[in-house]
PDB file of C-alpha atoms in Angstrom:
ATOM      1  CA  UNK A   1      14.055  10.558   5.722  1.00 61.00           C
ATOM      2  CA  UNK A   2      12.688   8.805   9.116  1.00 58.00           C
ATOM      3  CA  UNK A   3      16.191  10.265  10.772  1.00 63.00           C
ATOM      4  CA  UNK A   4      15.126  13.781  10.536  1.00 74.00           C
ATOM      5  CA  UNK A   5      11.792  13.836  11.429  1.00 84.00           C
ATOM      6  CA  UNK A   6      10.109  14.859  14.636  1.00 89.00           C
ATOM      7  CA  UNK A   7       7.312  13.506  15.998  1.00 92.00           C
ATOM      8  CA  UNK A   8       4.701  16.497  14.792  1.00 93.00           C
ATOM      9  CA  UNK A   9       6.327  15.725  11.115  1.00 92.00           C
ATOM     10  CA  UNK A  10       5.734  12.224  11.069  1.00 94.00           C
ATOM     11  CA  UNK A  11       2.305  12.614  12.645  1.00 95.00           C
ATOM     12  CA  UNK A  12       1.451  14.844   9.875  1.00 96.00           C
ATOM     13  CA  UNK A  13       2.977  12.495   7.391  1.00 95.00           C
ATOM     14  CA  UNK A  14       0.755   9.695   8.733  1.00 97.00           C
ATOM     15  CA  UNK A  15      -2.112  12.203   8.148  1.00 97.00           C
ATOM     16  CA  UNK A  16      -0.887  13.100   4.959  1.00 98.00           C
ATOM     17  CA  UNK A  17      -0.444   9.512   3.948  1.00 98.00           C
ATOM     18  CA  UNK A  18      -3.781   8.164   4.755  1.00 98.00           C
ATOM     19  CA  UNK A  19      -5.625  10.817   3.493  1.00 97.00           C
ATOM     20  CA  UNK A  20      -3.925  10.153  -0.034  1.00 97.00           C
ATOM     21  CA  UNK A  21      -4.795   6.097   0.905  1.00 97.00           C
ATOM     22  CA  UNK A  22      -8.463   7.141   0.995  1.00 97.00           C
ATOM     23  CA  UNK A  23      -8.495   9.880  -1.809  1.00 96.00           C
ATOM     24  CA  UNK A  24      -6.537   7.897  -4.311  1.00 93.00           C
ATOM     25  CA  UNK A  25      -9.224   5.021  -4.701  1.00 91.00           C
ATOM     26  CA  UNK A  26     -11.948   7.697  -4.813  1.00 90.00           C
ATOM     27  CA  UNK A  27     -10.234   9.038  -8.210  1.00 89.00           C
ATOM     28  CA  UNK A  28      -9.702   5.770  -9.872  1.00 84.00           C
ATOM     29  CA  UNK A  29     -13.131   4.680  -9.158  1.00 82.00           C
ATOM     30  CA  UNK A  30     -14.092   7.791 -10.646  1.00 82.00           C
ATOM     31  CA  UNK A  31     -12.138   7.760 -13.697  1.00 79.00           C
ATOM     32  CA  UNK A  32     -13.651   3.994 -13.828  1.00 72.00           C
ATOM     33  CA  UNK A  33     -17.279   5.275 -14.004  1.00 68.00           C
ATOM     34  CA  UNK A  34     -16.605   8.134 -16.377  1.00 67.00           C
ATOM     35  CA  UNK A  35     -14.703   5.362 -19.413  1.00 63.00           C
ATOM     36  CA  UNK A  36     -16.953   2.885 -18.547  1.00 61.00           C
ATOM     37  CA  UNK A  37     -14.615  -0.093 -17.575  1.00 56.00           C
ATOM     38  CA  UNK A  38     -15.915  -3.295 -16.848  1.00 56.00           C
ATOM     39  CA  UNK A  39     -13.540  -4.006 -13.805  1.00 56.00           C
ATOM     40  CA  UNK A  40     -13.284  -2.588 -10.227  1.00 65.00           C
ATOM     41  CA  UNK A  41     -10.457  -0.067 -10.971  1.00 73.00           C
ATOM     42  CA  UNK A  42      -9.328  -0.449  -7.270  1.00 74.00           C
ATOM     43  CA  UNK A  43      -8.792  -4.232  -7.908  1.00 79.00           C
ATOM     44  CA  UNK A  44      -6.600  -3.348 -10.985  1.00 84.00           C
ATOM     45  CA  UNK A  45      -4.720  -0.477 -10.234  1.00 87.00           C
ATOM     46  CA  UNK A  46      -3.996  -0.898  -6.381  1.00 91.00           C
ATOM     47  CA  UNK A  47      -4.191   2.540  -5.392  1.00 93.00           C
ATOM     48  CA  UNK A  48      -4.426   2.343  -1.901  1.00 95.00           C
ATOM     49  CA  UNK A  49      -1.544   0.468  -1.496  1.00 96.00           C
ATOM     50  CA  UNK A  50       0.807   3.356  -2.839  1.00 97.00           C
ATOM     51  CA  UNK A  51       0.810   5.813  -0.068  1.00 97.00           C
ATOM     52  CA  UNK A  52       0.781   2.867   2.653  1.00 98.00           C
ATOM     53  CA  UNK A  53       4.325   1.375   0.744  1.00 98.00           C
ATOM     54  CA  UNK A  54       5.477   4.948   0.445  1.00 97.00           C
ATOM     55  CA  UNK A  55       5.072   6.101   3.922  1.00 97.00           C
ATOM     56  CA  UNK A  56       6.625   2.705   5.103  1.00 97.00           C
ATOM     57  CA  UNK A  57       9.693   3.425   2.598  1.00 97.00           C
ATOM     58  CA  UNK A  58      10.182   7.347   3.043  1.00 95.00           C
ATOM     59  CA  UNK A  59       9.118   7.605   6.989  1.00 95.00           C
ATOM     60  CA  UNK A  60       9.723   3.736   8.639  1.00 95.00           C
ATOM     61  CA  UNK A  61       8.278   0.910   9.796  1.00 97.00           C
ATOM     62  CA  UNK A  62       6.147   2.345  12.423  1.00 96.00           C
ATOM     63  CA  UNK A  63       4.332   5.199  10.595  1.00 97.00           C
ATOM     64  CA  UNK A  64       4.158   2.538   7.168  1.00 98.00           C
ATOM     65  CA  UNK A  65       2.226   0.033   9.458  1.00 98.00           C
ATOM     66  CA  UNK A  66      -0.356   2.613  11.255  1.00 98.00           C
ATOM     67  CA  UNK A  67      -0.970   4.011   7.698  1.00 98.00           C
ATOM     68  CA  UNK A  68      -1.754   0.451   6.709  1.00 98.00           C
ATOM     69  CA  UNK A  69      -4.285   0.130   8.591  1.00 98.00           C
ATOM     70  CA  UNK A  70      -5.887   3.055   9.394  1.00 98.00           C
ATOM     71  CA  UNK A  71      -6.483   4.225   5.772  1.00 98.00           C
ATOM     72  CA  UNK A  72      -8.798   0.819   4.777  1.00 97.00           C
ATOM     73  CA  UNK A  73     -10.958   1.735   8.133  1.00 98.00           C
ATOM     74  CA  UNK A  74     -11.125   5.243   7.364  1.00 98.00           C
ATOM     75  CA  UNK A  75     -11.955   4.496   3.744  1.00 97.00           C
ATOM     76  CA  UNK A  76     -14.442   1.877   4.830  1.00 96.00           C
ATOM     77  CA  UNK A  77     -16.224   4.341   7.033  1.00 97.00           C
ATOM     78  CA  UNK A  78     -16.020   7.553   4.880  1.00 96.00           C
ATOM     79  CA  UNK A  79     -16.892   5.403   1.305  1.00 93.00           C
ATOM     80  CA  UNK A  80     -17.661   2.035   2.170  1.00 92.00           C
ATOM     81  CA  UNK A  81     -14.336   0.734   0.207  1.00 90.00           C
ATOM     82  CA  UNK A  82     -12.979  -1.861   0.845  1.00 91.00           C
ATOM     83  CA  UNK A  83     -16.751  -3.564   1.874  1.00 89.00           C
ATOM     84  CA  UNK A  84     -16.755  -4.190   5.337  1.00 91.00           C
ATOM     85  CA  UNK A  85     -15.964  -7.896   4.322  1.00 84.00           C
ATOM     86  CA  UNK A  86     -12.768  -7.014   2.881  1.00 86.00           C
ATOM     87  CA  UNK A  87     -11.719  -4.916   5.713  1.00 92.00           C
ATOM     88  CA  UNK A  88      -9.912  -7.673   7.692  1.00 90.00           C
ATOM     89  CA  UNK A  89      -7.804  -8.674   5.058  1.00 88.00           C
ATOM     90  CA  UNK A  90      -6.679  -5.264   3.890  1.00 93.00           C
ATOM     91  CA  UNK A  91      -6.261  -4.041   7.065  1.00 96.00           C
ATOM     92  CA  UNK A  92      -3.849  -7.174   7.353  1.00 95.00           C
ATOM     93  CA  UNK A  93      -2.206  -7.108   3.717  1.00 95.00           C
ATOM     94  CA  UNK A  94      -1.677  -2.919   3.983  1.00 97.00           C
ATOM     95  CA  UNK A  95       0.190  -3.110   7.755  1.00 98.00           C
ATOM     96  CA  UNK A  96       2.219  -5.966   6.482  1.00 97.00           C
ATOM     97  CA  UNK A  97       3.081  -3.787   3.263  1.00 98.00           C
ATOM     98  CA  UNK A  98       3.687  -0.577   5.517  1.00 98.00           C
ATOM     99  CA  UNK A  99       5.710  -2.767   8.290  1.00 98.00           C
ATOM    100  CA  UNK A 100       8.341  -4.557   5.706  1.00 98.00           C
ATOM    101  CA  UNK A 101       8.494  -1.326   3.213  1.00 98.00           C
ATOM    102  CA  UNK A 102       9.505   0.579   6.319  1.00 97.00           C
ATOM    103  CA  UNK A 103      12.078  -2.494   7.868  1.00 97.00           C
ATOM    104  CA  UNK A 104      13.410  -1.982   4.108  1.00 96.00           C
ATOM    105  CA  UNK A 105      14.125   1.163   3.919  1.00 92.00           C
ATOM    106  CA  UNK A 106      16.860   0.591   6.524  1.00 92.00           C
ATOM    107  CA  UNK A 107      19.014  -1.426   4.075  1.00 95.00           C
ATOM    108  CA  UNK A 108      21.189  -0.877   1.338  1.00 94.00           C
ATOM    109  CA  UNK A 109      18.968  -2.484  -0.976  1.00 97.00           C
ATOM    110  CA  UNK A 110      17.626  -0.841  -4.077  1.00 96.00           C
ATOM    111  CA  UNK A 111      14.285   0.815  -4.170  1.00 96.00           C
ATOM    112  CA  UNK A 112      12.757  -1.772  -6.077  1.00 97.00           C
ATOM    113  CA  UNK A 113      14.029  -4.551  -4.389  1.00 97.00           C
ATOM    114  CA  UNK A 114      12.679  -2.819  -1.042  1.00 97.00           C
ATOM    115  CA  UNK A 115       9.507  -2.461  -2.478  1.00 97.00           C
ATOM    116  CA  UNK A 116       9.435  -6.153  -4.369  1.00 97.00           C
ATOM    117  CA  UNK A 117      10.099  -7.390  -0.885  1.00 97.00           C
ATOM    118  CA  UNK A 118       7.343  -5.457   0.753  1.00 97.00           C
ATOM    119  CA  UNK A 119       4.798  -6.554  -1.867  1.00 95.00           C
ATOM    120  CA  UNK A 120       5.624  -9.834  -1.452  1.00 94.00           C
ATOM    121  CA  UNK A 121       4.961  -9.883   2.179  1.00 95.00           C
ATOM    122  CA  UNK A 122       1.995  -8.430   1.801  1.00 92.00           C
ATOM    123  CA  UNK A 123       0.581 -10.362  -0.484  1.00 90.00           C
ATOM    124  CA  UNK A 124       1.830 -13.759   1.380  1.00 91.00           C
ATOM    125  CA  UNK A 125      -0.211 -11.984   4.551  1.00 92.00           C
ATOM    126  CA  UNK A 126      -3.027 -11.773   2.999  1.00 87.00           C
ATOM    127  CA  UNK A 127      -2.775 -15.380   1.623  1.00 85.00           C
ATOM    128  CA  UNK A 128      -2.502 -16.056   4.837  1.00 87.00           C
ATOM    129  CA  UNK A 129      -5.635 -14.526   6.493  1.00 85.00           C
ATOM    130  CA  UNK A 130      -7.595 -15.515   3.207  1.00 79.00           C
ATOM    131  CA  UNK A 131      -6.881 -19.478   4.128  1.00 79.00           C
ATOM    132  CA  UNK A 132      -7.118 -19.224   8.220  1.00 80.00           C
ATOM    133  CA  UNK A 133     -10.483 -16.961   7.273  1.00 76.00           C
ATOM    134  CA  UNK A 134     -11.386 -19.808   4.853  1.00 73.00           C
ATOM    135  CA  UNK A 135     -10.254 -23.290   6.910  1.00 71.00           C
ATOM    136  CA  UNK A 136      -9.887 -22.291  10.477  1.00 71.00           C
ATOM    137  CA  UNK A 137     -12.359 -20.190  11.218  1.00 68.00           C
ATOM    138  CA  UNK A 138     -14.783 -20.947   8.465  1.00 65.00           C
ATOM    139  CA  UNK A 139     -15.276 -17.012   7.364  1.00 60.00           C
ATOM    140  CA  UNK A 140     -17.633 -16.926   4.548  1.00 57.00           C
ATOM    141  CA  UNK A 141     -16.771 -13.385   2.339  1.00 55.00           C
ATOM    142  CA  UNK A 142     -16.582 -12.794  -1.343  1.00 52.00           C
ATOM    143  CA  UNK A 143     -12.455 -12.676  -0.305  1.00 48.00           C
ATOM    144  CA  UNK A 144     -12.450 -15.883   1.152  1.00 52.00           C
ATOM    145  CA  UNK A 145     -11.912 -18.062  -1.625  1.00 57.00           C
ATOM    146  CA  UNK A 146      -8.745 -20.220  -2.175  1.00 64.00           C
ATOM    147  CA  UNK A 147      -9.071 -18.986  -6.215  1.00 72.00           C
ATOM    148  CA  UNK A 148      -8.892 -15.373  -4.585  1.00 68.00           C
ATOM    149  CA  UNK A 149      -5.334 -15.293  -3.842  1.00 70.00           C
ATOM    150  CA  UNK A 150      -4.717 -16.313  -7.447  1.00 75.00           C
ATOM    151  CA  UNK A 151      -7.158 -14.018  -9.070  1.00 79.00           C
ATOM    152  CA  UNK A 152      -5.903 -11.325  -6.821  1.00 76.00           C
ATOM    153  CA  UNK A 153      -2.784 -11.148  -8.061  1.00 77.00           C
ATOM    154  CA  UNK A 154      -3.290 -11.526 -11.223  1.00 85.00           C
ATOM    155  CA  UNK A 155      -5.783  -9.135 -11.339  1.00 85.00           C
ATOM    156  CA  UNK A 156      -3.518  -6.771  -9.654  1.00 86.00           C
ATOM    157  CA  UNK A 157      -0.536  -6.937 -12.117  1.00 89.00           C
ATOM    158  CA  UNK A 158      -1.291  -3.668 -13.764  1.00 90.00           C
ATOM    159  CA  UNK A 159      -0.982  -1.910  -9.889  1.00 91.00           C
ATOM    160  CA  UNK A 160       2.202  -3.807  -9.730  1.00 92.00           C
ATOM    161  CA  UNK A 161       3.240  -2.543 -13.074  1.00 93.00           C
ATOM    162  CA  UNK A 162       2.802   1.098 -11.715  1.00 93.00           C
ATOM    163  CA  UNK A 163       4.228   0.667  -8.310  1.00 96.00           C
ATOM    164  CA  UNK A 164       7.420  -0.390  -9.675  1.00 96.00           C
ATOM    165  CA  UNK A 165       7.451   2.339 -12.122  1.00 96.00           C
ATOM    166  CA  UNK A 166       6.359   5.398  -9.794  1.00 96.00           C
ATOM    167  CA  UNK A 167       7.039   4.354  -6.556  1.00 97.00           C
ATOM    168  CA  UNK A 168      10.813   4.030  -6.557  1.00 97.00           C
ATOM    169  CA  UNK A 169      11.036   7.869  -8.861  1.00 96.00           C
ATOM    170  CA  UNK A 170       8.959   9.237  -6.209  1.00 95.00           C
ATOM    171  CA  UNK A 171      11.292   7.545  -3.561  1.00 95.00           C
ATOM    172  CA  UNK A 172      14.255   8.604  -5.106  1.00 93.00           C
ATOM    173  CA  UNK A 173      13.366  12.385  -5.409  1.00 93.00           C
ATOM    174  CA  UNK A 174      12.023  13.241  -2.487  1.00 89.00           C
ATOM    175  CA  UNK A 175      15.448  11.313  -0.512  1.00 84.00           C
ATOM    176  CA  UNK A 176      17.138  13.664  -3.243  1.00 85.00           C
ATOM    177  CA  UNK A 177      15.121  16.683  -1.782  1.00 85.00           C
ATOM    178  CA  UNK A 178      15.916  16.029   1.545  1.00 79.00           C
ATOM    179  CA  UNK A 179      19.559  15.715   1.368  1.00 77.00           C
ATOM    180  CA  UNK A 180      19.524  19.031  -0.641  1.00 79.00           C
ATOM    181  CA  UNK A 181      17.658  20.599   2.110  1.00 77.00           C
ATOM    182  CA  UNK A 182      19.927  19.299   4.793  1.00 69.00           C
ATOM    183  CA  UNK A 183      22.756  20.572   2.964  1.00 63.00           C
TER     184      UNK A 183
END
């Protein structure tokens, strides 16, 4: 899809994109609060991370990575989620799953290998700013905890779960739709 796109399209896929980043939380949390769940639905479900992987697979690497971090600062400012303490390392974790989804979409690979691959370097990024945050700088936050990376992941199995199902149908269609409407 990144081919055929001008630059007004893929600023107003960026738009699009992070807008969805900062709306998607909002109705998770909210279906949280209305069943009563124990657990941070955001922590569970991951649903900021789908429109930052999507753009990253559907537009590129460049439009993934500005997504990834511009939707956690927008969503910090507009709804205080992430918590300002957070905001480093999903600002980090989201541009590195924008940046690799979008280097990915440039290969052969399958759709869920692309997006296995981006996950994984997102998560490893984080890791990474989690432990120099922790034992280099000496960053004291509720996310910088050596257990955290652990936790995190685990935690955020059922997000996984869902990525893999939806993301790679909603990747596949809409590269379906465009080659129709090239055609």
């Amino acid at each position: 899809m990144s081919k055929t796109l001008s630059i007004a399209q893929r600023t107003t896929f960026c738009g699009l994109f992070c807008a969805f980043g900062v709306l998607f939380p909002q109705i998770f949390h909210w279906i949280g609060m209305i069943s009563g769940a124990g657990a941070v639905p955001g922590t569970i479900f991951l649903p900021m991370h789908i429109p930052v992987l999507l753009a990253g697979l559907l537009i590129g690497p460049q439009i993934g990575c500005i997504v990834g971090i511009v939707t956690p600062v927008v969503s910090t400012l507009l709804t205080n989620m992430p918590v300002p303490a957070l905001l480093p390392f999903m600002i980090i974790e989201l541009a590195g799953y924008g940046l690799t989804a979008g280097w990915m979409c440039h290969t052969r690979l399958p759709v869920i290998v692309q997006l296995i691959i981006a996950q994984l370097a997102g998560r490893i990024l984080r890791a990474a700013t989690i432990l120099i945050g922790f034992f280099l700088i000496g960053y004291c936050s509720p996310a910088a905890d050596i257990t955290t990376i652990w936790t995190s992941v685990i935690t955020g199995l059922p997000g996984l779960l869902l990525q893999w199902f939806f993301i790679p149908l909603l990747v596949f269609r809409l590269r379906h739709l465009e080659r129709r409407t090239l055609d």
